[in-house]
CSV table of C-alpha atoms and ligand atoms in Angstrom, one decimal:
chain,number,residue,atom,x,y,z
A,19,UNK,CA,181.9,197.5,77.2
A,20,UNK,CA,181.9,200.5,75.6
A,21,UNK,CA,182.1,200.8,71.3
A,22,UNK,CA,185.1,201.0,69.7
A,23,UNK,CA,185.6,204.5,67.7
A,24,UNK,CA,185.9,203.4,64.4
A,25,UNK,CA,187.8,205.4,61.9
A,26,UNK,CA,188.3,204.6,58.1
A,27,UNK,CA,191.0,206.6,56.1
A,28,UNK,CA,189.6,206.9,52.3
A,29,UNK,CA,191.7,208.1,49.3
A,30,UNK,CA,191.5,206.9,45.6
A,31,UNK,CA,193.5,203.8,45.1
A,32,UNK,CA,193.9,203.1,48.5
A,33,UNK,CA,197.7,201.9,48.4
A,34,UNK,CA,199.5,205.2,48.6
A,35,UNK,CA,197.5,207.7,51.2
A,36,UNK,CA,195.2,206.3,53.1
A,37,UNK,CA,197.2,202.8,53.8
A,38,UNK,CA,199.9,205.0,54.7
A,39,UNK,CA,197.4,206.7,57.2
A,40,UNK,CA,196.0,203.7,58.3
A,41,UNK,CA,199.4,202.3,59.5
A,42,UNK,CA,200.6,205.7,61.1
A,43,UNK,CA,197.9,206.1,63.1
A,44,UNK,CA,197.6,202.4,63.9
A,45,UNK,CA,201.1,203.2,65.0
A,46,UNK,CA,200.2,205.6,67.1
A,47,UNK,CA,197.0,204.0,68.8
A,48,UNK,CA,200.1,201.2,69.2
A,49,UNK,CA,202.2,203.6,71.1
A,50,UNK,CA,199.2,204.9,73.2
A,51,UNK,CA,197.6,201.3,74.2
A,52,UNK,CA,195.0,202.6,72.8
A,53,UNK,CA,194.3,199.5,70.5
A,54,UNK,CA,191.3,198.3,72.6
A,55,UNK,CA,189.2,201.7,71.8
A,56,UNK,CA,189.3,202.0,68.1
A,57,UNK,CA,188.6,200.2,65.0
A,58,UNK,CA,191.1,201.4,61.9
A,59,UNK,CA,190.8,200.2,58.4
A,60,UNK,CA,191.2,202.1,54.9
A,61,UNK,CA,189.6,202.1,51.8
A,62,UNK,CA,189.6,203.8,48.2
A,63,UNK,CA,186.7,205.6,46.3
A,64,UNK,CA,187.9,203.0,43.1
A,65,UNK,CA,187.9,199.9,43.1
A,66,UNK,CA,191.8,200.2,40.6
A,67,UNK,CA,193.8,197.9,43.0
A,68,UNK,CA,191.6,195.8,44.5
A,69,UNK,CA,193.5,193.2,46.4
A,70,UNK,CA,196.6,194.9,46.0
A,71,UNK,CA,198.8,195.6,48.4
A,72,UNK,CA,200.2,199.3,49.0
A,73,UNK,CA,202.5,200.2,46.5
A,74,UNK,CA,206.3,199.6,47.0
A,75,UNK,CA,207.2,203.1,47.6
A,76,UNK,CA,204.5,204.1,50.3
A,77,UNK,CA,205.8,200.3,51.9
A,78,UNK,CA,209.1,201.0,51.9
A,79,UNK,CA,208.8,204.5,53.5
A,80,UNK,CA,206.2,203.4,56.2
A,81,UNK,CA,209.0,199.9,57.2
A,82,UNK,CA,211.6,203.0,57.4
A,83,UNK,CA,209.9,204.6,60.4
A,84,UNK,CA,208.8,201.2,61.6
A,85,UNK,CA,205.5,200.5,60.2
A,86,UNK,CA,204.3,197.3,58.4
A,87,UNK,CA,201.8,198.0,55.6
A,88,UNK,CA,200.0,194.3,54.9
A,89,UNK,CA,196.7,196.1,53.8
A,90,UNK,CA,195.2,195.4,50.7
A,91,UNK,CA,193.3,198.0,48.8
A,92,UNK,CA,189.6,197.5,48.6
A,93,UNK,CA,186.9,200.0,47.5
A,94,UNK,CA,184.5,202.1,49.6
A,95,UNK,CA,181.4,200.6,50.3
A,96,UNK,CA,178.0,202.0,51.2
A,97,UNK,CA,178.0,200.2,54.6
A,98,UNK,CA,180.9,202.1,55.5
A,99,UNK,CA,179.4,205.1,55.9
A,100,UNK,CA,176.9,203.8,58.3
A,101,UNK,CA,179.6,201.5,59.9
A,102,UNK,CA,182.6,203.9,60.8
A,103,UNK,CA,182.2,206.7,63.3
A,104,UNK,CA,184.6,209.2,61.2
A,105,UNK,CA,185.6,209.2,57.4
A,106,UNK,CA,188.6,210.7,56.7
A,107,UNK,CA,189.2,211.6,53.5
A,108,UNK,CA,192.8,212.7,51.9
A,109,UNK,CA,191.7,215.6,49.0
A,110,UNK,CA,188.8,217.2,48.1
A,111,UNK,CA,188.2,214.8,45.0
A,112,UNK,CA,187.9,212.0,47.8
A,113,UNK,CA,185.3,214.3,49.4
A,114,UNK,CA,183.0,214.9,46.7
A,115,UNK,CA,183.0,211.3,46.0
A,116,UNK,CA,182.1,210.3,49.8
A,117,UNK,CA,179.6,212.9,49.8
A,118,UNK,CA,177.4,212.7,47.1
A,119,UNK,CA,176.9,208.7,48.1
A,120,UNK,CA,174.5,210.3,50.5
A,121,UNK,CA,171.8,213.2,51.6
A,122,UNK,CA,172.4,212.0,55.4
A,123,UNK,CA,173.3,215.0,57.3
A,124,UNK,CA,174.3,212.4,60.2
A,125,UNK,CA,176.8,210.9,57.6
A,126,UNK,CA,178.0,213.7,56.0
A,127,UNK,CA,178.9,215.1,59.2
A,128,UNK,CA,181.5,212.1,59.6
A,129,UNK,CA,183.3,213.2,56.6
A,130,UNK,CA,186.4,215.3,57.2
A,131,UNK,CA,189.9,216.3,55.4
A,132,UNK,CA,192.2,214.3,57.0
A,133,UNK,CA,195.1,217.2,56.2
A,134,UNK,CA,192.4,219.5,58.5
A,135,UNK,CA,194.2,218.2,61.6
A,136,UNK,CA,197.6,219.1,60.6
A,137,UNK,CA,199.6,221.2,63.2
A,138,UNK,CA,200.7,223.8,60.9
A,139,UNK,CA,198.7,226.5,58.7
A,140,UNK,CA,199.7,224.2,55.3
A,141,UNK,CA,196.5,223.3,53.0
A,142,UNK,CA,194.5,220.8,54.7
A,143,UNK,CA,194.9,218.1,51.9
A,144,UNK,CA,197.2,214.8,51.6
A,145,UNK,CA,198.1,215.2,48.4
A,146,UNK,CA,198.2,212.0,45.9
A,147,UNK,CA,201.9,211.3,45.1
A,148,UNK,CA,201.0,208.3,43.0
A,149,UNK,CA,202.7,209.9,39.7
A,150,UNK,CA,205.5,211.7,41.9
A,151,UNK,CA,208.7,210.7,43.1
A,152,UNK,CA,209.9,209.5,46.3
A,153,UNK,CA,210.1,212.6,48.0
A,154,UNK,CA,206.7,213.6,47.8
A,155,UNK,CA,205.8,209.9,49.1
A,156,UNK,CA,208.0,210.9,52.5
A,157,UNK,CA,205.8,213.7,52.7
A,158,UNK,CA,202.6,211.9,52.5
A,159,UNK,CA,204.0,210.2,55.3
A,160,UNK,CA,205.6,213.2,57.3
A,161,UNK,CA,201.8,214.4,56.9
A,162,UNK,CA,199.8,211.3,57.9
A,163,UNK,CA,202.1,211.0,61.1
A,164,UNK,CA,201.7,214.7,61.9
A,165,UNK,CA,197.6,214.1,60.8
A,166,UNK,CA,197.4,211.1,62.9
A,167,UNK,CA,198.7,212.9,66.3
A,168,UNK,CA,196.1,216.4,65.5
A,169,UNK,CA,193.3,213.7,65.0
A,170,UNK,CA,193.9,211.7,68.3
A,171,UNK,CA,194.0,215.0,70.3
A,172,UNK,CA,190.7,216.2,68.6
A,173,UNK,CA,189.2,213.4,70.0
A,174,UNK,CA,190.8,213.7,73.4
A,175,UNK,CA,190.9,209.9,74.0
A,176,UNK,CA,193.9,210.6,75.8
A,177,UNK,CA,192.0,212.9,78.4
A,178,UNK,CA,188.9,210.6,79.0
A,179,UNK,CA,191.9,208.0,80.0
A,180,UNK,CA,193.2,210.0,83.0
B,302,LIG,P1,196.2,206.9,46.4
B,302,LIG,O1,197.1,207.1,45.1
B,302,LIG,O2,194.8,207.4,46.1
B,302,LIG,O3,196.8,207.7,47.5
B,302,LIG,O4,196.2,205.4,46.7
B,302,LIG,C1,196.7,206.7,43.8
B,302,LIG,C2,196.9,205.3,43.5
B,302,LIG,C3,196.6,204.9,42.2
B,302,LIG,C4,196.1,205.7,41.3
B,302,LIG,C5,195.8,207.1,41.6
B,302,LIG,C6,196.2,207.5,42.9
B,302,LIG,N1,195.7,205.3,40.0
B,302,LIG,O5,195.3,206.1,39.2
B,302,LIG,O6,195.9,204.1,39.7
């Protein structure tokens, strides 16, 4: 059997962002049957809200368009750069902290901006609407969905399938 793909989505608190792009790509993998090729979790570069689960408002948004979040933030570890195949990260704080865990070209290469496989010419960066209203927690998820759907055609899962 071939490996699974194995994608983590990092931010800093892990209950806003990248739980919220965690369970739209999830989603999306769902809607594919595609759930037998990867391998999704999320994480946070602090260890804040360990053991929390997302915040309300990313929750309530995600159950709106039909997504369950029952993640519970834990922090990045150093295994998980070896581990997953593709770290997505949400701003470019989030990538300076995932980088400088490591001088592995191999493993840096994994890193990416999540907000780089967005399908219009908008900054390539999930923004963190912790301290924001509700609004700009629609358009984390507005982005993640629109995120989630660039990412899976980069890899061209779909394609090899055919
Ligand atoms: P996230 O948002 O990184 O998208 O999960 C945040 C959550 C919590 C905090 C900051 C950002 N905090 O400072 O507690």
């Amino acid at each position: 059997m071939k490996e699974k793909i194995k994608v983590l989505f990092i931010c800093l608190g892990n209950i806003c962002r990248s739980p919220a792009a965690e369970g739209a790509f999830q989603n999306l993998v769902n809607q594919r049957k595609l759930e037998h090729i990867f391998e999704i979790d999320s994480c946070g570069t602090s260890g804040y809200h360990d053991g929390d689960l997302a915040d309300p408002r990313t929750r309530k948004i995600a159950e709106k368009r039909g997504i369950r979040l029952t993640h519970r933030s834990r922090k990045l570890k150093k295994t998980d750069l070896a581990h997953f195949d593709y770290l997505l990260v949400m701003d470019e704080n989030n990538f300076l902290d995932v980088i400088s865990l490591t001088n592995e070209k191999k493993i840096q290469e994994k890193i990416f901006l999540f907000g780089k496989f967005r399908s219009d010419a908008g900054a390539p960066i999930v923004p963190d609407p912790y301290y924001k209203n509700e609004t700009a927690f629609e358009n984390v998820q507005d982005l993640v969905e629109d995120c989630s759907l660039g990412f899976l055609n980069f890899l061209g899962v779909d394609e090899c399938l055919k």
